[in-house]
GROMACS .gro file of C-alpha atoms in nm:
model
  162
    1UNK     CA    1   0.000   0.000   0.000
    2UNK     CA    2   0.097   0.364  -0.078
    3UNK     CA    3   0.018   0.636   0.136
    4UNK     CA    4   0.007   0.724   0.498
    5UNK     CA    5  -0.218   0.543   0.765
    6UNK     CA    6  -0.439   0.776   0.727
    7UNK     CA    7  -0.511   0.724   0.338
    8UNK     CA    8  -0.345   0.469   0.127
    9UNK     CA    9  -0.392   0.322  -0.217
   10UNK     CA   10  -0.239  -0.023  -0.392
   11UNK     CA   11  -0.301  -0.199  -0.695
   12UNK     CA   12  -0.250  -0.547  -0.754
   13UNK     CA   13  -0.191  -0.806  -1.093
   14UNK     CA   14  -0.277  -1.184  -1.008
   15UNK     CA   15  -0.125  -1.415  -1.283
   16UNK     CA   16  -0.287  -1.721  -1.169
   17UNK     CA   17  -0.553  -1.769  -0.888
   18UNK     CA   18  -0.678  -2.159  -0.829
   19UNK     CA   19  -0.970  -2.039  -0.616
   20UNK     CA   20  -1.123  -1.825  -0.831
   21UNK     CA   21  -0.995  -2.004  -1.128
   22UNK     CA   22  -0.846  -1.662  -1.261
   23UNK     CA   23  -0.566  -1.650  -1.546
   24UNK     CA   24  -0.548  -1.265  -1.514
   25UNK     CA   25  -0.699  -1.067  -1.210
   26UNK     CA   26  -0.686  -0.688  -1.133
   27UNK     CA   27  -0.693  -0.552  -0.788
   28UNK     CA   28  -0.743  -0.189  -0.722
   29UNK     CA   29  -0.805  -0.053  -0.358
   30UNK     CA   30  -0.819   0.240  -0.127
   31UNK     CA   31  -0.845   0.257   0.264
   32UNK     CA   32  -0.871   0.535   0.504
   33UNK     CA   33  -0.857   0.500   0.864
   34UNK     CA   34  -1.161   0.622   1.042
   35UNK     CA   35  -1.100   0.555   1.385
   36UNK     CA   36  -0.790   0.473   1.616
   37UNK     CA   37  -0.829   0.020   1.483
   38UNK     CA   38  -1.063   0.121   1.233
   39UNK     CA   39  -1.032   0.143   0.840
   40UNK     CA   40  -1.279   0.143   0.545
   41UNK     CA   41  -1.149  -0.038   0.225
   42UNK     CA   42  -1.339   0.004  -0.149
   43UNK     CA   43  -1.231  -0.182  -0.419
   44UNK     CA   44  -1.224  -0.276  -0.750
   45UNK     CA   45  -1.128  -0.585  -0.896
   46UNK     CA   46  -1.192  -0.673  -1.271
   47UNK     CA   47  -1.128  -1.039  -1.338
   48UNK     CA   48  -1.142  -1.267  -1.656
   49UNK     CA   49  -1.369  -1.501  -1.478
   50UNK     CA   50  -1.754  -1.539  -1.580
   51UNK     CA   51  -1.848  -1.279  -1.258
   52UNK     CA   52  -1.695  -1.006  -1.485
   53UNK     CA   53  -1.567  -0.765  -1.245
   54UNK     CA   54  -1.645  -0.643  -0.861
   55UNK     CA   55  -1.653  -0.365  -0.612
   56UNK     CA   56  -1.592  -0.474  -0.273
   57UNK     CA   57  -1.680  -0.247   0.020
   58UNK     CA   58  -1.476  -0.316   0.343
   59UNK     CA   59  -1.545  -0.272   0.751
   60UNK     CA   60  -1.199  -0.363   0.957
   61UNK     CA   61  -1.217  -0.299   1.345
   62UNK     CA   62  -1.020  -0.457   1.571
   63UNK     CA   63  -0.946  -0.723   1.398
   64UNK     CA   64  -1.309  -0.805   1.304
   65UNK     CA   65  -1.422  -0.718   0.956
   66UNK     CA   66  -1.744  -0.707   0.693
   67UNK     CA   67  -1.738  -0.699   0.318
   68UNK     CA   68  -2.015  -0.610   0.099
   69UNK     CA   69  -1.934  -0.703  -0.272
   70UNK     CA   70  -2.106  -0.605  -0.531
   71UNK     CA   71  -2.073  -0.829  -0.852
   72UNK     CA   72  -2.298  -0.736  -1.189
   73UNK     CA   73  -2.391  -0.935  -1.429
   74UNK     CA   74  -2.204  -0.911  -1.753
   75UNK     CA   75  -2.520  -1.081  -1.959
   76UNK     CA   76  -2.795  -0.875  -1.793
   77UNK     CA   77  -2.937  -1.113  -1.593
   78UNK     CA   78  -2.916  -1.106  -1.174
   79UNK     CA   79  -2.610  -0.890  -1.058
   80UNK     CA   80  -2.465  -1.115  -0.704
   81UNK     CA   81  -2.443  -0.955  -0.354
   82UNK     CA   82  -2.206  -1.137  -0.130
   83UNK     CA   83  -2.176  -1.044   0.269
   84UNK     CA   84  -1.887  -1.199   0.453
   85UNK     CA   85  -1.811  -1.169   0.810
   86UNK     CA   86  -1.456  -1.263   0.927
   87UNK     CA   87  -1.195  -1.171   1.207
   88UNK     CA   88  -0.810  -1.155   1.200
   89UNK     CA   89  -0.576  -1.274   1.448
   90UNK     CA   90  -0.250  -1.139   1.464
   91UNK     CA   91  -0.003  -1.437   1.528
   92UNK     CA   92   0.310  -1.234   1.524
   93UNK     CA   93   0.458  -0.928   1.358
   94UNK     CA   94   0.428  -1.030   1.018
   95UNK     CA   95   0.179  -1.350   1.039
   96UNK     CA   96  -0.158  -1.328   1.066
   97UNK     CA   97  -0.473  -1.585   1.097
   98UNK     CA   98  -0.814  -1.557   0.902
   99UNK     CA   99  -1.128  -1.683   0.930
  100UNK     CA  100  -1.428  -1.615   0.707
  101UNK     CA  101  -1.811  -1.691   0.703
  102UNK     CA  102  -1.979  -1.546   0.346
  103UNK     CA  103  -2.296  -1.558   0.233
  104UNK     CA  104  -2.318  -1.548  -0.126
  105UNK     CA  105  -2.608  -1.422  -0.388
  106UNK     CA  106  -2.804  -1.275  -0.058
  107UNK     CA  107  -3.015  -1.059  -0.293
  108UNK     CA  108  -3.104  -1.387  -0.489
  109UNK     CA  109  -3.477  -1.408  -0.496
  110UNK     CA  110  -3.532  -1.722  -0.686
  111UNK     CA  111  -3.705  -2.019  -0.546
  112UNK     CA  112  -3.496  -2.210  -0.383
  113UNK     CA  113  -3.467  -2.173   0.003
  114UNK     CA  114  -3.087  -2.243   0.040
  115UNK     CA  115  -2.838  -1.888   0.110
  116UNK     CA  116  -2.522  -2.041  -0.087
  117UNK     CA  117  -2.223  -2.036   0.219
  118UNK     CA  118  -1.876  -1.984   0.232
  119UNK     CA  119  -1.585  -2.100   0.454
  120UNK     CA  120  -1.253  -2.005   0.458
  121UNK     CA  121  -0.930  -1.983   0.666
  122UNK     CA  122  -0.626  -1.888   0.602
  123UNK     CA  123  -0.290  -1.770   0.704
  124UNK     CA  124  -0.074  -1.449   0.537
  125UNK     CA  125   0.280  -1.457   0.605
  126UNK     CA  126   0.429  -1.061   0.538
  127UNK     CA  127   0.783  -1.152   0.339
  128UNK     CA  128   0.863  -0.789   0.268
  129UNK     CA  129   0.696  -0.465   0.300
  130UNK     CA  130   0.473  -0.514   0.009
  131UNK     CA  131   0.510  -0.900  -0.031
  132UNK     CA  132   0.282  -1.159   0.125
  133UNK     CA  133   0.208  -1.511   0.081
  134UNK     CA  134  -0.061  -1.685   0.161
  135UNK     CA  135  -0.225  -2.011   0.185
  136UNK     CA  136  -0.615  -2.060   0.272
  137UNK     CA  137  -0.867  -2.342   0.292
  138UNK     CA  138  -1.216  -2.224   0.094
  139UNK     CA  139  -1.488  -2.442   0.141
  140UNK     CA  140  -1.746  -2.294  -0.091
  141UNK     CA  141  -2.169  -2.439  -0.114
  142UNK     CA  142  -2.255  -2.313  -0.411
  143UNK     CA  143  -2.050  -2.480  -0.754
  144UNK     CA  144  -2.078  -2.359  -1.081
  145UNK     CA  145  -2.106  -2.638  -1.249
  146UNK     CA  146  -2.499  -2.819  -1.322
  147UNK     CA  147  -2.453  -3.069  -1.013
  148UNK     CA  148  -2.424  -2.738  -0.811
  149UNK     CA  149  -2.189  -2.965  -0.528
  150UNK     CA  150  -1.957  -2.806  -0.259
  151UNK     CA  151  -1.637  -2.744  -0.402
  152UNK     CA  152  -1.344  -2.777  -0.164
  153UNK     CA  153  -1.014  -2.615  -0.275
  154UNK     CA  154  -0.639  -2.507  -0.108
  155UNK     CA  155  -0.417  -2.269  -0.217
  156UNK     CA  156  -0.100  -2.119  -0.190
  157UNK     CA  157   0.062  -1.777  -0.352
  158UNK     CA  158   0.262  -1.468  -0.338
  159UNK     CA  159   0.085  -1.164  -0.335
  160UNK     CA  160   0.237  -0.796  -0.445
  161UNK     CA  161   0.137  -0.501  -0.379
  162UNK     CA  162   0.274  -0.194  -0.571
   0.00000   0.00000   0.00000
């Protein structure tokens, strides 16, 4: 990130991304502190995926956070609104824990009675100032493919900020 603690800015390319079965990924996002352990995060993150592209609004305090993201539709149809709920634990300096509970498609009003759910958890590892890696669990309910099964996957990367 670039900036001061009160304001700061990064952008972000993802060559490959397993969980979101990305080739090419864009990451744009701001934050501004609004209290003493308190910061508000937008973002926008344009992907070649079939979600098209996303703006993510962020609530961290102490250590607990909320994202609303926003995803439209790129054939028209239903745009997606995902809510997660999550908390991170600092392990040390430069390691930190996270857990995540998401709801997916909450403004879904089809017929079906089942809120798609998310899992994850994961641990970031801080390797330089602006160089992370990460590996997570995601345990996600809702599959794209017809059988529409719980799709388990684990990954691993290196993430840069610059």
């Amino acid at each position: 990130m670039n900036g001061d603690e009160n304001f700061s800015y990064s952008a972000a390319i993802i060559i490959a991304d397993e969980v979101e079965n990305d080739t090419f990924a864009a990451d744009i996002m701001a934050s501004m502190k609004i209290s003493d352990n308190g910061r508000l995060n937008l973002a926008y993150f344009d992907t070649e995926r079939s979600a098209g592209n996303q703006f993510t609004a962020a609530l961290q305090i102490a250590g607990f956070n909320g994202v609303l993201e926003y995803q439209p539709d790129r054939y028209g149809d239903d745009a997606n609104i995902n809510l997660t709920l999550g908390y991170s634990l600092p392990v040390s300096d430069s390691m930190t824990f996270n857990a995540q509970l998401g709801m997916n498609d909450v403004g879904d009003n089809s017929d079906d009675d089942q809120t798609p759910m998310r899992y994850t958890l994961g641990v970031d590892q801080q390797l330089a100032k602006n160089v992370t890696a990460y590996a997570l669990l995601d345990v996600d309910s809702l599959d794209n493919d017809a059988a529409n099964e719980e799709e388990t996957t684990v990954a691993a990367g290196i993430k840069v900020n610059f």
